[in-house]
Short mmCIF file of C-alpha atoms in Angstrom, two decimals:
data_model
loop_
_atom_site.label_atom_id
_atom_site.label_comp_id
_atom_site.label_asym_id
_atom_site.label_seq_id
_atom_site.Cartn_x
_atom_site.Cartn_y
_atom_site.Cartn_z
CA MET A 1 -23.14 4.36 -16.89
CA ASN A 2 -19.54 3.90 -15.70
CA MET A 3 -17.72 7.22 -15.57
CA ILE A 4 -14.40 6.30 -13.94
CA GLN A 5 -13.07 2.79 -13.47
CA ALA A 6 -9.95 1.50 -11.71
CA SER A 7 -8.96 -2.10 -12.40
CA HIS A 8 -6.49 -4.01 -10.19
CA VAL A 9 -4.40 -0.94 -9.39
CA ASN A 10 -1.11 -1.50 -7.58
CA THR A 11 1.07 1.42 -6.55
CA THR A 12 4.58 1.20 -5.13
CA PHE A 13 7.12 3.87 -4.25
CA MET A 14 10.81 3.75 -3.46
CA SER A 15 11.78 4.99 -0.01
CA ASP A 16 14.79 7.20 0.66
CA LYS A 17 16.66 4.04 1.66
CA GLY A 18 15.90 2.33 -1.64
CA GLU A 19 13.22 0.03 -0.25
CA GLU A 20 10.09 -0.68 -2.31
CA LEU A 21 6.94 0.32 -0.42
CA THR A 22 3.56 -0.95 -1.60
CA VAL A 23 0.90 1.71 -0.94
CA LEU A 24 -2.04 0.29 -2.93
CA LYS A 25 -2.67 -3.38 -3.64
CA ASP A 26 -5.14 -4.77 -6.21
CA MET A 27 -7.54 -1.83 -5.93
CA SER A 28 -10.63 -1.82 -8.14
CA LEU A 29 -13.43 0.75 -8.08
CA THR A 30 -16.13 2.05 -10.39
CA LEU A 31 -17.66 5.53 -10.09
CA GLN A 32 -20.96 5.63 -11.92
CA GLU A 33 -22.64 8.70 -13.36
CA GLY A 34 -25.01 10.31 -10.89
CA GLU A 35 -23.69 8.80 -7.65
CA ILE A 36 -21.71 9.94 -4.63
CA VAL A 37 -19.09 7.50 -3.40
CA ALA A 38 -17.12 7.83 -0.16
CA ILE A 39 -13.71 6.22 0.29
CA LEU A 40 -13.45 5.44 3.98
CA GLY A 41 -10.42 4.18 5.86
CA ARG A 42 -7.99 4.77 8.65
CA SER A 43 -4.92 6.94 8.43
CA GLY A 44 -2.32 5.23 6.26
CA ALA A 45 -4.83 3.29 4.15
CA GLY A 46 -3.74 5.08 0.97
CA LYS A 47 -7.02 6.97 0.52
CA SER A 48 -5.45 10.15 -0.84
CA THR A 49 -3.03 8.23 -3.07
CA PHE A 50 -5.94 6.29 -4.56
CA LEU A 51 -7.92 9.49 -5.13
CA ARG A 52 -4.97 11.05 -6.96
CA THR A 53 -4.54 7.87 -8.98
CA LEU A 54 -8.17 8.07 -10.11
CA ALA A 55 -7.59 11.75 -10.95
CA GLY A 56 -4.64 10.75 -13.15
CA LEU A 57 -2.14 12.61 -10.98
CA VAL A 58 -0.34 9.50 -9.68
CA PRO A 59 0.23 6.79 -12.30
CA PRO A 60 -0.35 3.23 -11.05
CA THR A 61 2.59 0.85 -11.02
CA SER A 62 0.29 -1.76 -12.55
CA GLY A 63 -3.37 -1.98 -13.39
CA SER A 64 -5.33 0.75 -15.15
CA VAL A 65 -7.66 3.73 -14.67
CA SER A 66 -10.12 4.75 -17.37
CA TYR A 67 -12.44 7.71 -17.88
CA ARG A 68 -15.59 7.02 -19.91
CA GLY A 69 -13.98 3.88 -21.30
CA LYS A 70 -10.67 5.46 -22.29
CA GLU A 71 -7.53 4.55 -20.35
CA LEU A 72 -5.80 7.47 -18.66
CA HIS A 73 -2.20 8.37 -19.34
CA GLY A 74 -2.22 11.73 -17.59
CA PRO A 75 -4.64 14.01 -15.69
CA ASN A 76 -8.28 12.96 -15.82
CA PRO A 77 -10.11 15.54 -18.01
CA GLY A 78 -13.45 14.96 -16.29
CA VAL A 79 -12.26 15.60 -12.74
CA ALA A 80 -11.72 18.67 -10.55
CA MET A 81 -10.31 18.40 -7.02
CA VAL A 82 -10.96 20.05 -3.66
CA PHE A 83 -8.22 19.67 -1.04
CA GLN A 84 -8.19 19.59 2.76
CA THR A 85 -5.74 22.48 3.02
CA PHE A 86 -7.69 24.79 0.63
CA ALA A 87 -4.50 25.27 -1.48
CA LEU A 88 -5.27 28.91 -2.31
CA MET A 89 -2.73 31.40 -3.62
CA PRO A 90 -2.47 34.00 -0.82
CA TRP A 91 -1.44 36.81 -3.18
CA LEU A 92 -4.52 36.38 -5.39
CA THR A 93 -8.07 37.57 -4.77
CA VAL A 94 -11.02 35.19 -4.51
CA LYS A 95 -11.92 35.83 -8.13
CA SER A 96 -8.35 35.31 -9.35
CA ASN A 97 -8.02 32.07 -7.36
CA VAL A 98 -11.22 30.74 -8.92
CA GLU A 99 -9.98 31.68 -12.39
CA LEU A 100 -6.67 29.79 -12.08
CA GLY A 101 -7.80 26.56 -13.70
CA LEU A 102 -9.50 28.34 -16.56
CA GLN A 103 -6.42 30.47 -17.11
CA ALA A 104 -4.29 27.31 -17.31
CA ARG A 105 -6.66 26.02 -19.99
CA GLY A 106 -6.21 29.18 -22.05
CA VAL A 107 -9.73 30.53 -21.56
CA GLY A 108 -10.04 34.20 -22.46
CA ARG A 109 -10.12 36.89 -19.77
CA LYS A 110 -13.74 37.96 -20.29
CA GLU A 111 -15.08 34.42 -20.48
CA ARG A 112 -13.21 33.18 -17.42
CA ALA A 113 -14.23 36.25 -15.39
CA GLN A 114 -17.87 35.59 -16.17
CA ALA A 115 -17.55 31.89 -15.32
CA ALA A 116 -15.68 32.67 -12.08
CA LEU A 117 -18.33 35.12 -10.89
CA GLN A 118 -21.04 32.58 -11.61
CA ALA A 119 -19.20 29.89 -9.62
CA ILE A 120 -18.55 32.31 -6.75
CA ASP A 121 -22.24 33.17 -6.65
CA SER A 122 -23.30 29.50 -6.73
CA ILE A 123 -21.26 28.72 -3.61
CA GLY A 124 -22.49 31.78 -1.67
CA LEU A 125 -19.41 34.00 -1.88
CA ASP A 126 -20.84 36.90 -3.87
CA GLY A 127 -19.52 40.16 -2.43
CA PHE A 128 -16.11 38.64 -1.62
CA GLU A 129 -14.72 38.57 -5.16
CA SER A 130 -11.97 41.06 -4.39
CA ALA A 131 -11.09 39.68 -0.93
CA TYR A 132 -7.81 37.89 -0.24
CA PRO A 133 -7.61 34.48 1.48
CA LYS A 134 -6.20 36.00 4.70
CA GLU A 135 -9.46 37.97 5.06
CA LEU A 136 -11.61 34.84 4.94
CA SER A 137 -12.60 32.26 7.52
CA GLY A 138 -11.71 28.61 7.03
CA GLY A 139 -15.18 27.80 5.74
CA MET A 140 -15.08 30.66 3.23
CA ARG A 141 -11.63 29.56 2.01
CA GLN A 142 -12.98 26.08 1.37
CA ARG A 143 -15.89 27.62 -0.53
CA VAL A 144 -13.31 29.29 -2.77
CA GLY A 145 -11.69 25.89 -3.30
CA ILE A 146 -15.05 24.37 -4.25
CA ALA A 147 -15.83 27.28 -6.61
CA ARG A 148 -12.42 26.88 -8.24
CA ALA A 149 -13.26 23.23 -8.91
CA LEU A 150 -16.82 23.84 -10.12
CA VAL A 151 -15.79 26.58 -12.56
CA LEU A 152 -14.03 23.90 -14.62
CA GLN A 153 -17.42 22.26 -15.26
CA PRO A 154 -16.22 18.78 -14.22
CA ASP A 155 -18.15 15.55 -14.60
CA ALA A 156 -16.87 14.43 -11.21
CA LEU A 157 -15.85 16.40 -8.14
CA PHE A 158 -13.05 14.75 -6.12
CA MET A 159 -12.82 15.87 -2.49
CA ASP A 160 -9.91 14.91 -0.21
CA GLU A 161 -10.95 15.29 3.47
CA PRO A 162 -12.55 18.62 2.49
CA PHE A 163 -14.25 19.35 5.81
CA SER A 164 -11.76 17.96 8.34
CA ALA A 165 -10.04 21.33 8.93
CA LEU A 166 -13.32 23.11 9.68
CA ASP A 167 -15.35 23.49 12.85
CA VAL A 168 -18.36 21.21 13.27
CA LEU A 169 -21.06 23.71 12.29
CA THR A 170 -19.19 25.06 9.27
CA ALA A 171 -18.42 21.55 8.07
CA GLU A 172 -22.08 20.52 8.38
CA ASN A 173 -23.20 23.60 6.45
CA LEU A 174 -20.73 22.97 3.63
CA ARG A 175 -21.71 19.30 3.34
CA GLN A 176 -25.28 20.37 2.71
CA GLU A 177 -24.14 23.00 0.19
CA VAL A 178 -22.20 20.37 -1.77
CA LEU A 179 -25.14 17.96 -1.68
CA ASN A 180 -27.41 20.72 -2.97
CA LEU A 181 -25.01 21.55 -5.81
CA TRP A 182 -24.92 17.88 -6.79
CA SER A 183 -28.70 17.32 -6.58
CA ASN A 184 -29.40 20.54 -8.50
CA GLY A 185 -27.10 19.43 -11.31
CA GLU A 186 -24.81 22.47 -10.97
CA GLY A 187 -23.05 22.85 -14.31
CA LYS A 188 -22.01 19.46 -15.67
CA LEU A 189 -21.43 17.95 -12.23
CA ARG A 190 -22.69 14.37 -12.21
CA SER A 191 -20.76 12.50 -9.53
CA ILE A 192 -18.76 13.09 -6.36
CA LEU A 193 -15.95 11.01 -4.89
CA ILE A 194 -15.03 12.00 -1.34
CA VAL A 195 -12.19 10.70 0.81
CA THR A 196 -12.93 10.71 4.52
CA HIS A 197 -12.18 8.98 7.81
CA ASN A 198 -15.43 10.33 9.30
CA ILE A 199 -17.98 7.52 9.23
CA GLU A 200 -21.00 9.76 9.90
CA GLU A 201 -19.91 12.02 7.04
CA ALA A 202 -19.67 9.04 4.69
CA VAL A 203 -23.17 7.83 5.60
CA GLN A 204 -24.63 11.33 5.38
CA MET A 205 -23.28 12.05 1.91
CA ALA A 206 -22.67 8.84 -0.01
CA ASP A 207 -24.76 6.42 -2.02
CA ARG A 208 -21.97 3.89 -1.60
CA VAL A 209 -19.04 3.56 0.82
CA VAL A 210 -15.82 1.82 -0.20
CA VAL A 211 -13.89 0.78 2.93
CA LEU A 212 -10.12 0.40 2.72
CA GLY A 213 -7.79 -1.66 4.85
CA SER A 214 -4.25 -0.52 5.57
CA HIS A 215 -0.61 -1.45 4.94
CA PRO A 216 -0.98 -1.63 1.99
CA GLY A 217 -4.28 -0.04 1.01
CA HIS A 218 -6.81 -2.60 -0.21
CA VAL A 219 -10.59 -2.77 -0.51
CA ILE A 220 -12.22 -4.69 2.34
CA ALA A 221 -15.88 -3.73 1.79
CA ASN A 222 -18.23 -2.03 -0.67
CA VAL A 223 -21.39 -0.95 1.15
CA ASP A 224 -24.52 0.55 -0.44
CA VAL A 225 -26.21 3.31 1.56
CA ASN A 226 -29.89 2.99 0.62
CA LEU A 227 -31.25 5.75 2.84
CA PRO A 228 -33.63 8.47 1.62
CA ARG A 229 -32.35 12.05 1.37
CA PRO A 230 -32.16 14.29 3.31
CA ARG A 231 -30.74 11.92 5.91
CA ASP A 232 -31.55 12.19 9.59
CA LYS A 233 -28.48 11.42 11.72
CA HIS A 234 -30.70 10.39 14.61
CA ALA A 235 -32.81 7.93 12.63
CA PRO A 236 -32.34 4.26 13.63
CA GLU A 237 -31.50 3.32 10.02
CA PHE A 238 -28.75 5.94 9.90
CA GLU A 239 -27.28 4.77 13.21
CA ASP A 240 -27.44 1.13 12.07
CA MET A 241 -25.45 1.98 8.95
CA VAL A 242 -22.87 3.87 11.01
CA ASP A 243 -22.56 0.89 13.35
CA ARG A 244 -22.13 -1.44 10.39
CA LEU A 245 -19.24 0.60 9.03
CA TYR A 246 -17.68 0.89 12.50
CA SER A 247 -17.86 -2.88 12.71
CA ILE A 248 -16.06 -3.27 9.39
CA LEU A 249 -13.32 -0.82 10.33
CA THR A 250 -12.71 -2.24 13.78
CA GLY A 251 -13.86 -5.86 13.66
CA ARG A 252 -11.99 -7.17 10.63
CA GLY A 253 -8.57 -6.06 11.88
CA ASN A 254 -9.28 -7.23 15.42
CA GLU A 255 -10.36 -10.67 14.25
CA THR A 256 -7.03 -11.37 12.58
CA MET A 257 -4.93 -9.71 15.26
CA SER A 258 -6.48 -11.68 18.10
CA LYS A 259 -5.43 -15.01 16.62
CA SER A 260 -1.88 -15.03 17.94
CA PRO A 261 -0.21 -18.44 17.98
CA ARG A 262 2.10 -19.36 20.81
CA THR A 263 5.75 -19.77 19.86
CA PRO A 264 7.64 -22.63 21.50
CA ASN A 265 11.11 -21.35 20.67
CA PRO A 266 11.97 -17.69 21.38
CA LEU A 267 14.18 -16.83 18.40
CA SER A 268 12.11 -18.92 16.02
CA GLY A 269 9.10 -17.05 17.44
CA VAL A 270 10.59 -13.75 16.37
CA LYS A 271 11.38 -15.26 12.96
CA GLN A 272 7.81 -16.48 12.68
CA MET A 273 6.60 -12.96 13.45
CA ALA A 274 8.82 -11.62 10.68
CA ALA A 275 7.61 -14.25 8.21
CA GLU A 276 3.92 -13.56 8.69
CA SER A 277 1.96 -10.83 6.93
CA PRO A 278 2.59 -7.49 8.66
CA THR A 279 -1.06 -6.52 8.15
CA ASN A 280 -2.03 -9.42 10.41
CA ARG A 281 0.69 -8.81 12.96
CA MET A 282 0.92 -5.04 13.31
CA LEU A 283 1.11 -3.91 16.94
CA PRO A 284 -1.12 -0.84 17.31
CA ASP A 285 0.73 2.40 18.01
CA ALA A 286 -0.77 2.85 21.48
CA THR A 287 0.80 3.37 24.88
CA PRO A 288 -0.25 1.42 27.98
CA GLY A 289 -0.99 4.75 29.67
CA GLY A 290 -3.32 5.82 26.89
CA LEU A 291 -5.03 2.44 26.93
CA ALA A 292 -5.47 2.65 30.70
CA GLY A 293 -7.13 6.04 30.32
CA LEU A 294 -9.52 4.73 27.67
CA LEU A 295 -10.43 1.68 29.75
CA GLU A 296 -11.19 3.87 32.74
CA ILE A 297 -13.64 5.93 30.68
CA VAL A 298 -15.34 2.96 29.00
CA ALA A 299 -15.56 1.10 32.32
CA GLY A 300 -17.76 3.96 33.56
CA TYR A 301 -20.48 2.67 31.20
CA PRO A 302 -21.60 -0.75 32.51
CA ASP A 303 -23.40 -1.55 29.24
CA GLY A 304 -20.63 -0.10 27.09
CA ILE A 305 -20.74 2.94 24.80
CA ASP A 306 -21.07 3.61 21.08
CA LEU A 307 -17.80 4.66 19.45
CA ALA A 308 -19.37 7.79 17.98
CA GLU A 309 -20.55 8.85 21.45
CA LEU A 310 -17.16 8.01 22.95
CA ALA A 311 -15.31 10.05 20.33
CA SER A 312 -17.68 12.97 20.86
CA ALA A 313 -17.24 12.81 24.64
CA LEU A 314 -13.46 12.93 24.22
CA SER A 315 -13.61 15.59 21.45
CA PHE A 316 -11.64 13.23 19.19
CA GLU A 317 -12.21 11.85 15.74
CA VAL A 318 -12.94 8.12 15.89
CA ASP A 319 -9.87 7.66 13.67
CA ASP A 320 -7.74 8.86 16.61
CA LEU A 321 -9.20 6.14 18.84
CA PHE A 322 -8.55 3.23 16.49
CA PRO A 323 -4.99 2.45 17.71
CA LEU A 324 -6.19 2.33 21.32
CA LEU A 325 -9.23 0.25 20.37
CA ASP A 326 -7.00 -2.13 18.40
CA ALA A 327 -4.63 -2.44 21.34
CA GLY A 328 -7.51 -3.10 23.72
CA THR A 329 -9.00 -5.84 21.51
CA LEU A 330 -5.61 -7.39 20.78
CA LEU A 331 -4.98 -7.67 24.52
CA GLY A 332 -8.49 -8.98 25.16
CA MET A 333 -9.41 -5.96 27.31
CA LEU A 334 -12.06 -4.44 25.02
CA ASP A 335 -14.81 -5.93 22.93
CA VAL A 336 -15.91 -3.91 19.88
CA ASN A 337 -19.09 -5.10 18.18
CA ARG A 338 -20.96 -3.08 15.53
CA GLY A 339 -19.61 0.22 16.75
CA HIS A 340 -20.25 -0.51 20.45
CA VAL A 341 -17.34 -0.97 22.86
CA THR A 342 -17.38 -2.70 26.24
CA VAL A 343 -14.71 -3.64 28.77
CA THR A 344 -14.10 -7.39 29.08
CA GLU A 345 -13.46 -9.30 32.29
CA VAL A 346 -9.72 -9.12 31.55
CA GLY A 347 -10.00 -5.37 31.01
CA HIS A 348 -11.80 -4.90 34.31
CA ARG A 349 -9.11 -6.93 36.06
CA TRP A 350 -6.42 -4.56 34.77
CA ASN A 351 -8.52 -1.43 35.30
CA ASP A 352 -9.39 -2.34 38.89
CA ALA A 353 -5.82 -3.23 39.94
CA ASP A 354 -3.70 -0.82 41.99
CA ILE A 355 -0.58 0.75 40.48
CA LEU A 356 1.83 -2.06 41.38
CA ASN A 357 -0.49 -4.96 40.60
CA SER A 358 -1.58 -3.37 37.32
CA LYS A 359 1.94 -3.93 35.96
CA VAL A 360 1.81 -7.59 36.91
CA VAL A 361 -1.60 -7.99 35.29
CA PHE A 362 -0.47 -6.16 32.14
CA ALA A 363 2.64 -8.35 31.88
CA ASP A 364 0.54 -11.49 32.10
CA ILE A 365 -1.88 -10.21 29.45
CA ALA A 366 0.91 -9.10 27.08
CA MET A 367 2.69 -12.45 27.39
CA SER A 368 -0.57 -14.25 26.58
CA HIS A 369 -1.68 -12.11 23.64
CA VAL A 370 1.38 -10.54 22.00
CA PRO A 371 3.76 -13.00 20.29
CA LEU A 372 6.51 -10.41 19.78
CA VAL A 373 6.62 -9.49 23.48
CA ARG A 374 6.57 -13.18 24.38
CA ALA A 375 9.30 -13.98 21.87
CA ILE A 376 11.60 -11.24 23.18
CA ASP A 377 11.05 -12.38 26.78
CA ARG A 378 11.84 -16.02 25.96
CA ALA A 379 14.86 -15.10 23.86
CA LEU A 380 16.27 -13.10 26.77
CA ARG A 381 15.68 -15.97 29.20
CA GLN A 382 17.53 -18.40 26.94
CA SER A 383 20.46 -16.12 26.15
CA ARG A 384 23.70 -16.80 28.03
CA ASN A 385 23.88 -13.52 29.89
CA GLY A 386 20.24 -12.45 29.83
CA SER A 387 20.78 -9.79 27.18
CA LEU A 388 20.31 -9.29 23.43
CA HIS A 389 21.07 -6.60 20.89
CA GLY A 390 17.90 -4.84 19.79
CA ASP A 391 19.09 -4.83 16.19
CA LEU A 392 18.80 -8.62 16.18
CA ILE A 393 15.05 -8.35 16.68
CA VAL A 394 14.75 -5.51 14.16
CA ASP A 395 16.73 -7.46 11.54
CA LEU A 396 14.45 -10.46 11.92
CA LEU A 397 11.36 -8.28 11.56
CA ARG A 398 12.84 -6.62 8.49
CA ASN A 399 12.65 -9.92 6.59
CA LYS A 400 9.09 -9.01 5.62
CA GLU A 401 8.62 -5.40 6.70
CA PRO A 402 10.29 -2.09 5.73
CA GLU A 403 12.91 -0.92 8.20
CA ASP A 404 10.85 1.98 9.55
CA VAL A 405 7.90 -0.36 10.21
CA ALA A 406 10.16 -2.98 11.82
CA ARG A 407 11.72 -0.41 14.13
CA LYS A 408 8.31 1.01 15.03
CA GLN A 409 7.03 -2.45 15.93
CA PHE A 410 10.16 -3.11 17.96
CA HIS A 411 9.79 0.09 19.98
CA ILE A 412 6.08 -0.52 20.65
CA ALA A 413 6.92 -4.00 21.95
CA ILE A 414 9.68 -2.51 24.12
CA GLU A 415 7.30 0.09 25.55
CA TRP A 416 4.73 -2.58 26.41
CA GLY A 417 7.39 -4.89 27.89
CA ARG A 418 8.88 -2.08 29.96
CA TYR A 419 5.47 -1.10 31.32
CA GLY A 420 4.89 -4.72 32.39
CA GLU A 421 8.41 -4.85 33.89
CA LEU A 422 9.28 -7.79 31.65
CA PHE A 423 12.43 -6.35 30.12
CA ASP A 424 14.40 -3.14 29.79
CA TYR A 425 16.22 -1.48 26.91
CA ASP A 426 19.35 0.66 26.85
CA ALA A 427 19.00 2.72 23.68
CA ASP A 428 22.58 4.04 23.87
CA ASP A 429 24.08 0.55 23.76
CA ASP A 430 21.13 -1.08 21.95
CA ILE A 431 20.93 -3.74 24.67
CA LEU A 432 17.82 -5.57 25.83
CA THR A 433 17.87 -7.08 29.31
CA LEU A 434 15.38 -8.85 31.55
CA ASP A 435 13.85 -6.58 34.15
CA GLU A 436 14.77 -7.37 37.75
CA ALA A 437 11.08 -7.81 38.57
CA ALA A 438 10.82 -10.46 35.84
CA LEU A 439 13.83 -12.28 37.25
#
């Protein structure tokens, strides 16, 4: 039975500069009774905005959200939320924090106290009813947040990156606690919707994973997780599912980004960049130095390395590696296939070069693979005095992108061009010039 349904949701906001920003585009999702669904995506994919839209806290610009067949025009009555930051009132005790939602609903003191104590006990916090948040560890604070949600007897529990602020062991323990509460039918709880960027977490918890693309947020995959519970993270089937989701998150974006047409005319090349979809043309926010460091590590594994293992070795979330991975694939230096990353022949050529030659190699690669860098270089070579105002490039990019995105793309291109000694930029005068080495 469908519990919550979103149909063709679009959400736009106005920026401080009066520009219309599209955050969600044509988003549809159904949460059925009795299932756990994970919304997975990179930072900036609109995961939290979508969750709040389904909770009735953010109205869609167009499209609709319904709860048990009835369209929402306010907060979803069947949903309770758990937040990443715990969101506890520091001046209230554990018991008083858990009672907040019931108090807002006008539940009597005796009844809400009884319900709060029961919820506190169900999440393993009995004995801490009179403690204040400052006396609790991060894991215990999140338990309070979960108890505060469960005491409302929701049909669906919405969780927004609930374990990302916790240490590994505490997070793992709490995941199991939540799964136990769901499987035991705690209260009226029927379904769980969890937002995460942790792929292993999504596979461990969810019956279905909805993968979002970015800028704006849109659904790119809906993947069933048909693995028996409890799930063994080391089982081949579990690892295969993780690899499949890694492939979706990394492969789809890389496929479009790698298809970069050559531009015969420099200024028309910049215009062409501005006219194309920014989602297909976004330069990853990665520095050449960071990319060089990643290549050096991956090159140490002749047969490549799984992304999960790489992230663990670096003590990073995989989400933090995505910009570097995107940059490496865009430049043809890395190959990412089903969650496994290897260094290409081009990547080895750059990685093996000495300091001076590495700049020459990088310049050649950037000119071959990055239309914006190539367009700026050609525009400078065809200008009368070998210089251009940076705002010219930004203005052309702004034809299809918000100003902050256009400027970010411009500065990434400048950083890559500077590293390859193709061109230089005087920020004080906003002047681009060809580098002497390029001349």
